[in-house]
Each structure stands twice: as C-alpha cells, then as structure tokens.
Amino acid sequence: MYPHYIEESVRKVEATREARLKETLPRLSVDAKTPLLQKFHPDYVAGTMRPLAIGPNKGDSTPNEIADLLEANSRIDPDKIDLSKPDYDVDVLVIGGGGAGASAALLAHENGANVLLATKLRLGDCNTVGAQAGTQAADRPQDSPATHYLDTVGGGHFHNIPELVEALVKDAPSVIKWLESLGVNWDKNPDGSMHELSGGGASRLRLHSARDYTGLEEMRVLRDELRNRGIGYVEFSPTVELLTDDKGQVAGAVLANMETNELTIVRARAVVMATGGMGRLHIQGFPTTNHYGATADGLVLAYRAGAKLIFMDTMQYHPTGAAYPMQILGQLVTEKVRTLGAQLVNADGAQFVMPLEPRDVVAAAIIRECRERGKGIDTPTGQVGVWLDSPMIDLIRGSGTVARELPAMVRQFGRYGIDIAKEPMLIYPTLHYQNGGIKINADGATTMLGLFAAGECEGGVHGRNRLIGNSTLDIFVFGRRAGMAAAQWSKQANPGALTLNHVRQWQKNLNESGLAQKRPISPLLLPDYAKAIPDYMPSYAKESLKPSWMKLA
Amino acid sequence: MVDIYVMGKHYAVPEGLTILTALEYCGYRIIRGCGCRAGFCGACATIYNFKNDPVLRYDLACQKTVEQDMYLTQIPFFPAVKAQYDLEQIKAAGEQILALYPDIVKCFGCNTCTKTCPQELEVMWYMSDALRGDIREVALKSFDCVMCGLCAARCPQGLVPYNVAILCRRLYGRYLAPVSDHLEQRIADIESGKCNSDVEKLKKADENELRRLYSERDIEPAY
C-alpha cells in the first residue's frame, strides 16, 4: 500500500505493463557507458575522494570517509601492552566470521593447522547472510569458465587482475560442489540439474541460488560445520591491531573485548584477514545494504601494518535499494527481481535502462532518471526512487513464481502492506560493496609476509565493478585458497619476537606529518547511530571520569 | 510521536521507526542484538508486549515498526543444545534425527514455537516431520529459518527446533538432493585441463582485444 499520490504513478506503471512485456531495451555499447558513469555514478562526484597522505598507497585516491580511517590513530598505546605472554598461540588466526573467514578456517583446519577465528560480532554476522540472489559458476554445457572470465572483466571495465579472475572462474564449479557436500540446498530441477538464472552483465544463466536466501543458506551451513569440527572461535572480539615480529612479518593480533575493553593477545604464524566491507561508513551519505559491523576495519589494520591496497577509489552502489517504506530504506532488493524479469520504470511508466546491465551502469541510469530528467517518484521521507516492476515476474514466468523464488522479499515488503507480486517496488541505489581492497595474489597472499586476505576486504578480482553472484563466489574461492595457503605458510614460518613496532612507527609518522591531531582513531568497529546526548562532563575531569565504553566508541 | 517503554522507561519516538532504530533514537548504543539490520541474520530477535496487554509477541527488532504503548526489551543470549556430528559419517535416514536429538520425542504439541517464529514458519509441523523421520519435509518447511533462536527460547520442553532443522537441511543437501551431472562434468573438464587454453587466451589478450570480444559475445536470453 502506497500513499495516495504515489498510487497515481502506480496506475501509470500498470497501464504500460502489457506493452512493456514485449519491449526490450538495447544494451549500451562499451563507449556509451563511459559518459553515463562519469556524469552520474557516485564515484565520479567531485570532492568526495582525496589522495591518501600517508602509508603504502600514499597519493592514491579513496573516498574521504575511508581516507579518514586509513590516516587515523591507533586505538592502543604499544608501550602499555605486554606481548610476552600471549593468550593464544595458534598456527592460523582468521579475522572475520563471514563466508570468507569461515571458509578459510575450515580449509586451514583441513590442512593441519591449529586455527582460531576471531570476529567482532557473532560468528555469521556478516554481509554474506544478506546476499540473496546467488553464486556464479559456469557449469552448464552452453557456458564455460572462459565465458565467465569475459563477463567478469567486462563488468570490471577490464581492470581486473587476470590471475585472480582465472582462479575465480576455474574454482567456481568445485566451490558449488564443496558447498553441496557440506549440505547446502541448491535450487535444482527434478533431474538434479541446477536451476540457474541470469544476472546483470552475465551472458549466460549462471546464478546458483537457494530461493532468495542464498548467502544465508551458505553461511549457516559453514557456521554449523565450524562448530561440528570444534574449530575455536571468539565472538565480540574485534582486532584492534595486527602484531608483527622483529623481521616485519605479520605474527598475530591484538583483540579487544567489545563490552569490557579487555585485550587478548594472539600469536599466530599466519593471519587471514576476512573482515568484509565498508557500507556502514555511509560514503557520501548513502544508505547501505551492509551489516552493522561493515566498517572497513581490515583495510585499516592491514594498511597500518604495511599492506598495499588496490582500487580503493571504486565503490559499488547497488542499483536497487528500498526507497520505500522508510523502515527498510536502503536495504537490499535483490538483483534476482530483475533477473526474473522485472523492469526498471520511471514515474510515467516508461522503461529507461536495460535492467540487466552491470550494476554501476544501472545505478548511474537510475540517478540520471531522477536527477537530470526529473522522472523519479518522491517519497514522504524525501527519498526519491523509481519503480522496479515486480508484478511482471508472475506474468512472464507464471503465477506463484514470486512467492517461490523471492520469499524473503515477499516477507519483507509484506510486513508493510506491499504485495510485490501485485504492486511494484520503489527503489534507489544504495551503498553495497567495496570493489577494491587489500592487494592479493591467487593464493590470497598480501604484500606482507604472513598476512593473507579473502573476501570483500581484498581487491583486484572484480576490477572496478563487481558482477552479481561473483562476491559469494569470491568469498569461497579466496577464503579456501587463503586458508590453505596460510596453513602451508604456518608450517614454514619461523616467527620471531612479537612487536607493535609498526604501530609506533605509524604514530611517529602521523605526528610528524601533523595528521595525528586531525584524524580520529581507527578501526571504527561500529557506526554510531545512537542519538547524541549532550556532554555535560567538566573538562578537568573528562579523561579520568569517562567510563570505559565511551573510550571504545 | 509514538510512546514506547524501554525496559519500563518511557520514551517518545517518531512514527515509522523500527524497534532497533527506536532504541537508537532513545540513545541506546547497541553492541549485542544487532547484525545485518535487514531481516536475515537473526541477531535482533525480540520479545515485546503492550502497556495494557500482557500477551508476549515475537519479532525481529530491525524489521518490526514500533507501535503505541509497546513495552520493549532485547532478549539476552543463551546457548542452545547443538549435536556435534561428522556429516560424512552419518546417514540420511530418519532415525538419524532422533539419534542426534533424542529429546524431540518430548514435544507435546503446544505450538508455541510456531507462534514465536518471526519468519512465520510452521515450526511445530516440521518438528513432527522430524519425529516421523521425514528429512525432506523438514528441509523444505524450515528453509527460510534465520536461526534467531526464539523457538528454542520459548519451548517449554527445551527443544531446539532450529538446530534440528539445519541437521535435516544438511542431510538433504548432502545425500538426498539429486546429483547435478553437468556440474560433475564441468569439474572433470577443469581438472583435466580442458578449459585452460580458452582462459589462457583471455588472460593474455590486451584491453582492445578484450573489449572487442566482450562487445561481440552472444548473450543467452534471461528467460
């Protein structure tokens, strides 16, 4: 149910629906995409990025919100921390409890390593659970890893790192099988063949899904398996700094208890960073699809220790975040809605972009439709949006398809009185994914010895724009590879004494450059959504009176 | 504004907030009981009632809109029974469920689990399917479970439906779902090196060549 004045636009969408069922807009040529992106994609808005002033990527541009945290102060004073008696001594420490971290932990364990997984919130609180549409793998006869490769690099605007894409597409079918052998329930046809769907920028039907709960299904199985194998994990324990040894190799981490601030020292012969993305930084004020803890912590930790980042000037705005109702503003409306046949339609009921273009192109086209052409629909919160014409799906694929294929979306909108099988959905781009990240090779090894990375916190495989279904693939491909490589490295690593010298050096550089006073502390750990309460504390007593949880904030 | 009570204390909050954003509006900074903020992770399972209506209601705090006179609290976490098993060493036979979760016979059909489920799943029905050993039915009926734990929290017999459900789904996926021949074939092709030369060509292609190949690629219809 929409407000009355919006219903008028719904009538226009209904009036053109029958004609639109026969209308296919052409895909844009490679040359036509560039000016659209440059004029309307958020990555190109002047003044929203700046070159980093310090660190391994000095001079490279990144959004101001990320730059602030990369150039920031440590949360801990190395001189106050005793590293001589670590609380844990393990072969492999995995930082992050999402799909990449869980895969890395399982594979490191399988390869003989003693593993500890540390995560900021609960095991499985991650972006993986929110991934709805599916996982790409070229396993049908009319498809091939090479076709998957070409789609992926085209979507990434030909900037992707070739060895990483090769690993992605060649591991993909075996990842699907691995997940099934652990008990993932894929959508299948009665003969056992996979029920696969298309996706933006994909030239074949290649998405493996589990209704529209794909990421949830993948994550809950991996979490259950981690528990079955008795692999150790600690929750509500974010890493606040990596540890290095006297040779400069990564050799562990300092964890902080989210509730008590107590520190835990972990010595590890190898570390896998799998901390996910940055949506909760709300780049340019955008709402986000990301989970509560997506605050780019891993980027900060790795960068401060000396690891190189790549493509940090490209963020993904998912074309279809909910624009209405306000309760779910910015939350993900899965691309599967377009995959199943829904078109994007403006206030007059007219299509304006081929719905299965790559995400950056669709997002830019929606922004153009609203900002330049004034064909968006204003909602009561002031958020503008366009229509995603979901009722087309049952018309194209038969009654009941929406209910069967999109139960999460039906449930989510149904709560607010919107039946997406009968009424279209109002959407607008929302901050979704970090295309770049920590630079890795095909084994997940970073530029720092002893440090590996997997999943959204690493970069290169997706170039400058990721395709649908390549992220839930990335986390398993590189989670598995990084876990295996970390276990192998841990057997040969010969770590020396633990130090926080890289943090001392970092703070020295910050002080000398004058940045220390201008920047916050990081990693951020959580966004602050609580209403700001005025600070009445007298300044003479401030530090000594501040309760510990305030210092953590 | 809407009047709500957080652990008994009155606050007035704007209309249209969820339970989660209302707590934040009041000034609460949340560490536990908040995950994906989008209805998928089950972290914010919550129990509430109303000022003049003691009947307990159940939902996800990130999805439920606040209503006039709601009494709110975030439920504490407590651990639930989970059987440890090696999926490769057990069988997809009905008895397996009972072997790992013998307590399920204690269900006396009060249906509290179903009434509690924020996903509106037929929890009690899938528990009776589990008792009968029907793995497939449990897998199907429980599929949309976010494992928030509310069913276990409220079960008077201390059963853990959501862990019984994931056992069945995993057994179904591993042993009962029909095998995908084309997947097996493609994995064999990749392992034998059959796909290498085509990928190798693309890896070596320069950007102009890639652009040409990408523009000229044929696209399978979406439906």
XYZ file of C-alpha atoms in Angstrom, chain A residues 43-344:
302
model
C 32.409 7.504 -7.747
C 32.792 10.492 -10.071
C 31.292 13.187 -7.855
C 33.944 15.898 -7.416
C 35.290 16.463 -3.923
C 34.150 13.143 -2.474
C 37.570 11.482 -2.682
C 41.079 12.567 -1.845
C 44.608 11.198 -2.214
C 45.948 9.407 0.871
C 48.566 11.492 2.697
C 50.387 8.612 4.353
C 51.057 4.892 4.099
C 51.727 2.335 1.345
C 49.155 3.874 -1.030
C 50.190 7.494 -0.426
C 48.865 9.566 -3.325
C 46.090 7.115 -4.308
C 42.534 8.409 -4.114
C 39.815 6.955 -1.918
C 36.509 8.274 -0.520
C 37.020 10.824 2.256
C 35.279 8.574 4.786
C 37.772 5.753 4.119
C 40.757 8.122 3.927
C 39.894 9.487 7.383
C 40.136 5.987 8.866
C 43.207 4.892 6.877
C 45.083 8.004 8.022
C 43.889 7.648 11.619
C 45.425 6.983 15.037
C 45.761 3.596 16.684
C 43.362 2.629 19.464
C 46.215 1.287 21.578
C 49.498 2.524 23.019
C 52.175 -0.113 22.288
C 54.108 0.905 25.400
C 51.242 -0.165 27.628
C 50.859 -3.662 26.221
C 52.749 -6.742 27.373
C 53.296 -9.096 24.449
C 55.453 -11.560 26.337
C 52.604 -13.860 27.395
C 50.151 -14.351 24.523
C 46.684 -15.627 25.478
C 46.549 -17.785 22.364
C 49.325 -19.361 20.353
C 48.000 -20.752 17.068
C 49.120 -21.651 13.561
C 46.461 -19.623 11.778
C 44.386 -16.725 13.058
C 41.361 -15.876 10.902
C 39.950 -12.398 11.474
C 36.299 -12.214 10.481
C 33.332 -14.544 10.860
C 31.603 -14.316 7.491
C 31.711 -16.581 4.455
C 35.356 -15.889 3.648
C 36.551 -16.270 7.224
C 34.602 -19.478 7.803
C 35.923 -20.981 4.537
C 39.478 -20.011 5.418
C 39.150 -21.512 8.899
C 37.755 -24.791 7.532
C 40.470 -25.152 4.897
C 43.291 -24.176 7.249
C 41.954 -26.763 9.709
C 41.744 -29.405 6.981
C 45.346 -28.664 6.109
C 46.539 -29.484 9.581
C 46.642 -26.050 11.171
C 45.594 -25.176 14.691
C 43.061 -22.428 13.942
C 41.452 -19.595 15.882
C 38.734 -17.450 14.339
C 38.129 -14.038 15.921
C 35.158 -11.890 14.999
C 33.721 -8.544 16.019
C 30.093 -9.559 16.441
C 28.726 -13.111 16.272
C 30.008 -15.856 14.001
C 27.949 -15.282 10.850
C 27.180 -11.595 11.421
C 28.386 -10.509 8.017
C 27.361 -9.384 4.561
C 27.256 -12.989 3.350
C 23.913 -13.635 5.102
C 22.347 -10.681 3.313
C 23.413 -11.902 -0.156
C 20.223 -13.059 -1.776
C 20.500 -13.661 -5.488
C 23.073 -16.400 -5.883
C 26.574 -17.574 -6.666
C 28.038 -17.663 -10.163
C 29.678 -20.803 -11.557
C 29.970 -21.746 -15.237
C 28.843 -25.367 -15.095
C 26.188 -25.646 -17.800
C 27.174 -27.152 -21.173
C 26.420 -23.886 -23.024
C 28.638 -21.967 -20.579
C 32.371 -22.086 -19.863
C 34.936 -20.697 -17.430
C 36.236 -18.537 -20.292
C 32.789 -17.005 -20.839
C 32.564 -16.331 -17.108
C 36.026 -14.751 -17.331
C 34.980 -12.429 -20.160
C 31.764 -11.352 -18.401
C 33.718 -10.646 -15.217
C 36.420 -8.497 -16.806
C 33.875 -6.661 -18.963
C 31.856 -5.868 -15.850
C 35.065 -4.710 -14.131
C 35.879 -2.406 -17.080
C 38.928 -4.530 -17.991
C 40.913 -3.576 -14.892
C 40.616 -6.940 -13.103
C 43.823 -8.814 -12.194
C 43.947 -11.742 -14.677
C 45.357 -14.402 -12.290
C 42.633 -13.642 -9.763
C 39.842 -13.873 -12.336
C 41.310 -17.140 -13.574
C 41.213 -18.559 -10.042
C 37.671 -17.278 -9.581
C 36.186 -18.846 -12.698
C 38.124 -22.126 -12.591
C 37.409 -22.809 -8.908
C 33.731 -21.862 -9.211
C 32.175 -25.238 -10.101
C 34.158 -27.045 -7.415
C 33.060 -24.417 -4.873
C 29.416 -25.185 -5.693
C 30.120 -28.862 -5.215
C 32.061 -28.262 -1.979
C 29.150 -26.325 -0.549
C 26.706 -29.037 -1.562
C 28.896 -31.701 0.022
C 28.652 -29.700 3.249
C 24.886 -29.735 2.899
C 23.901 -26.552 1.060
C 20.498 -26.953 -0.622
C 20.785 -25.524 -4.153
C 17.703 -24.780 -6.222
C 17.568 -27.710 -8.629
C 15.381 -29.163 -11.314
C 13.874 -32.622 -10.639
C 16.623 -34.315 -12.715
C 19.305 -32.799 -10.469
C 20.434 -30.153 -12.942
C 20.933 -26.748 -11.373
C 18.110 -24.219 -11.668
C 20.210 -21.288 -12.865
C 19.315 -17.693 -13.563
C 20.812 -14.797 -15.451
C 22.246 -11.698 -13.816
C 23.368 -8.192 -14.695
C 26.357 -8.332 -17.047
C 26.323 -12.130 -17.300
C 25.944 -13.590 -20.785
C 24.780 -16.992 -19.550
C 22.334 -18.278 -16.948
C 24.913 -18.890 -14.232
C 23.467 -17.956 -10.845
C 23.096 -20.794 -8.360
C 20.575 -19.851 -5.756
C 18.798 -21.086 -2.653
C 15.476 -19.245 -3.035
C 16.449 -15.645 -2.211
C 18.264 -16.770 0.932
C 21.415 -17.917 -0.871
C 24.014 -16.246 1.332
C 22.131 -17.168 4.496
C 21.991 -20.807 3.417
C 25.716 -20.817 2.615
C 26.676 -19.117 5.874
C 24.522 -21.144 8.239
C 25.944 -24.376 6.784
C 29.546 -23.196 7.141
C 28.905 -21.967 10.681
C 27.378 -25.313 11.612
C 30.359 -27.136 10.122
C 32.820 -24.959 12.042
C 31.006 -25.922 15.223
C 30.880 -29.592 14.270
C 34.629 -29.655 13.797
C 35.236 -27.885 17.067
C 37.262 -25.111 15.474
C 37.867 -22.413 18.080
C 36.255 -19.048 17.652
C 35.870 -15.934 19.788
C 32.981 -13.523 19.269
C 32.590 -9.832 20.116
C 36.367 -9.613 19.851
C 37.418 -7.270 17.061
C 41.063 -6.971 16.151
C 42.387 -3.515 17.023
C 45.929 -4.022 15.669
C 47.926 -6.704 13.912
C 51.153 -7.863 15.522
C 54.396 -8.140 13.608
C 57.625 -9.870 14.561
C 61.103 -8.374 14.649
C 61.546 -9.315 10.971
C 58.452 -7.359 9.980
C 56.262 -10.386 9.251
C 52.665 -10.458 10.458
C 52.629 -12.692 13.529
C 49.318 -12.270 15.334
C 46.843 -9.700 16.539
C 45.556 -7.710 19.476
C 41.846 -8.320 20.083
C 39.604 -6.122 22.224
C 36.512 -7.318 24.044
C 33.652 -5.207 22.647
C 31.962 -4.937 26.037
C 34.764 -4.775 28.590
C 37.687 -3.410 26.541
C 39.889 -6.210 27.853
C 42.678 -7.042 25.411
C 43.601 -10.510 24.186
C 46.983 -11.188 22.585
C 47.058 -13.814 19.844
C 50.331 -15.120 18.486
C 49.819 -16.712 15.066
C 52.208 -17.991 12.451
C 49.838 -16.764 9.758
C 46.868 -14.401 9.725
C 43.941 -14.388 7.295
C 42.110 -11.066 7.054
C 38.456 -11.613 6.192
C 36.728 -8.596 7.678
C 34.372 -7.755 4.802
C 33.345 -4.324 3.581
C 32.665 -0.712 4.498
C 28.980 0.078 3.910
C 28.462 1.397 7.422
C 30.802 4.290 6.622
C 27.883 5.647 4.534
C 30.075 7.049 1.776
C 28.556 10.345 0.546
C 25.695 9.862 2.996
C 24.237 6.888 1.101
C 22.178 4.327 2.991
C 23.607 0.818 2.809
C 22.713 -2.843 2.443
C 25.616 -3.836 4.682
C 25.544 -5.442 8.117
C 26.126 -3.459 11.328
C 29.853 -4.180 11.533
C 30.873 -3.314 7.957
C 33.303 -0.542 8.873
C 36.442 -1.319 6.806
C 38.404 -2.490 9.870
C 40.544 -4.977 7.931
C 41.657 -2.351 5.443
C 42.826 -0.126 8.289
C 44.671 -2.913 10.128
C 46.425 -4.248 7.045
C 47.295 -0.780 5.754
C 48.811 0.298 9.053
C 50.932 -2.857 9.093
C 52.214 -2.034 5.612
C 49.999 -3.968 3.172
C 49.217 -2.414 -0.170
C 45.610 -1.727 -1.215
C 44.194 -1.673 -4.730
C 41.190 0.022 -6.463
C 40.212 1.924 -3.356
C 38.572 4.605 -5.494
C 35.662 2.461 -6.622
C 32.615 1.591 -4.546
C 29.592 -0.355 -5.650
C 26.172 1.224 -5.312
C 23.571 -1.495 -5.688
C 21.002 -0.171 -8.160
C 18.028 -1.377 -6.162
C 17.942 -0.445 -2.510
C 14.491 0.024 -0.994
C 13.400 3.685 -1.257
C 10.072 2.992 0.480
C 8.930 2.244 3.153
C 11.293 4.106 5.477
C 11.693 1.113 7.812
C 13.775 -0.651 5.166
C 15.316 2.376 3.461
C 18.485 1.359 1.631
C 18.069 -2.341 2.342
C 18.751 -4.742 -0.468
C 16.169 -5.545 -3.100
C 17.884 -8.470 -4.701
C 19.004 -8.283 -8.323
C 17.132 -11.566 -8.685
C 13.978 -9.453 -9.075
C 15.403 -8.119 -12.369
C 16.882 -11.493 -13.239
C 13.378 -12.965 -13.062
C 12.056 -10.326 -15.455
C 11.161 -7.102 -13.600
C 11.929 -3.909 -15.492
C 13.014 -0.513 -14.175
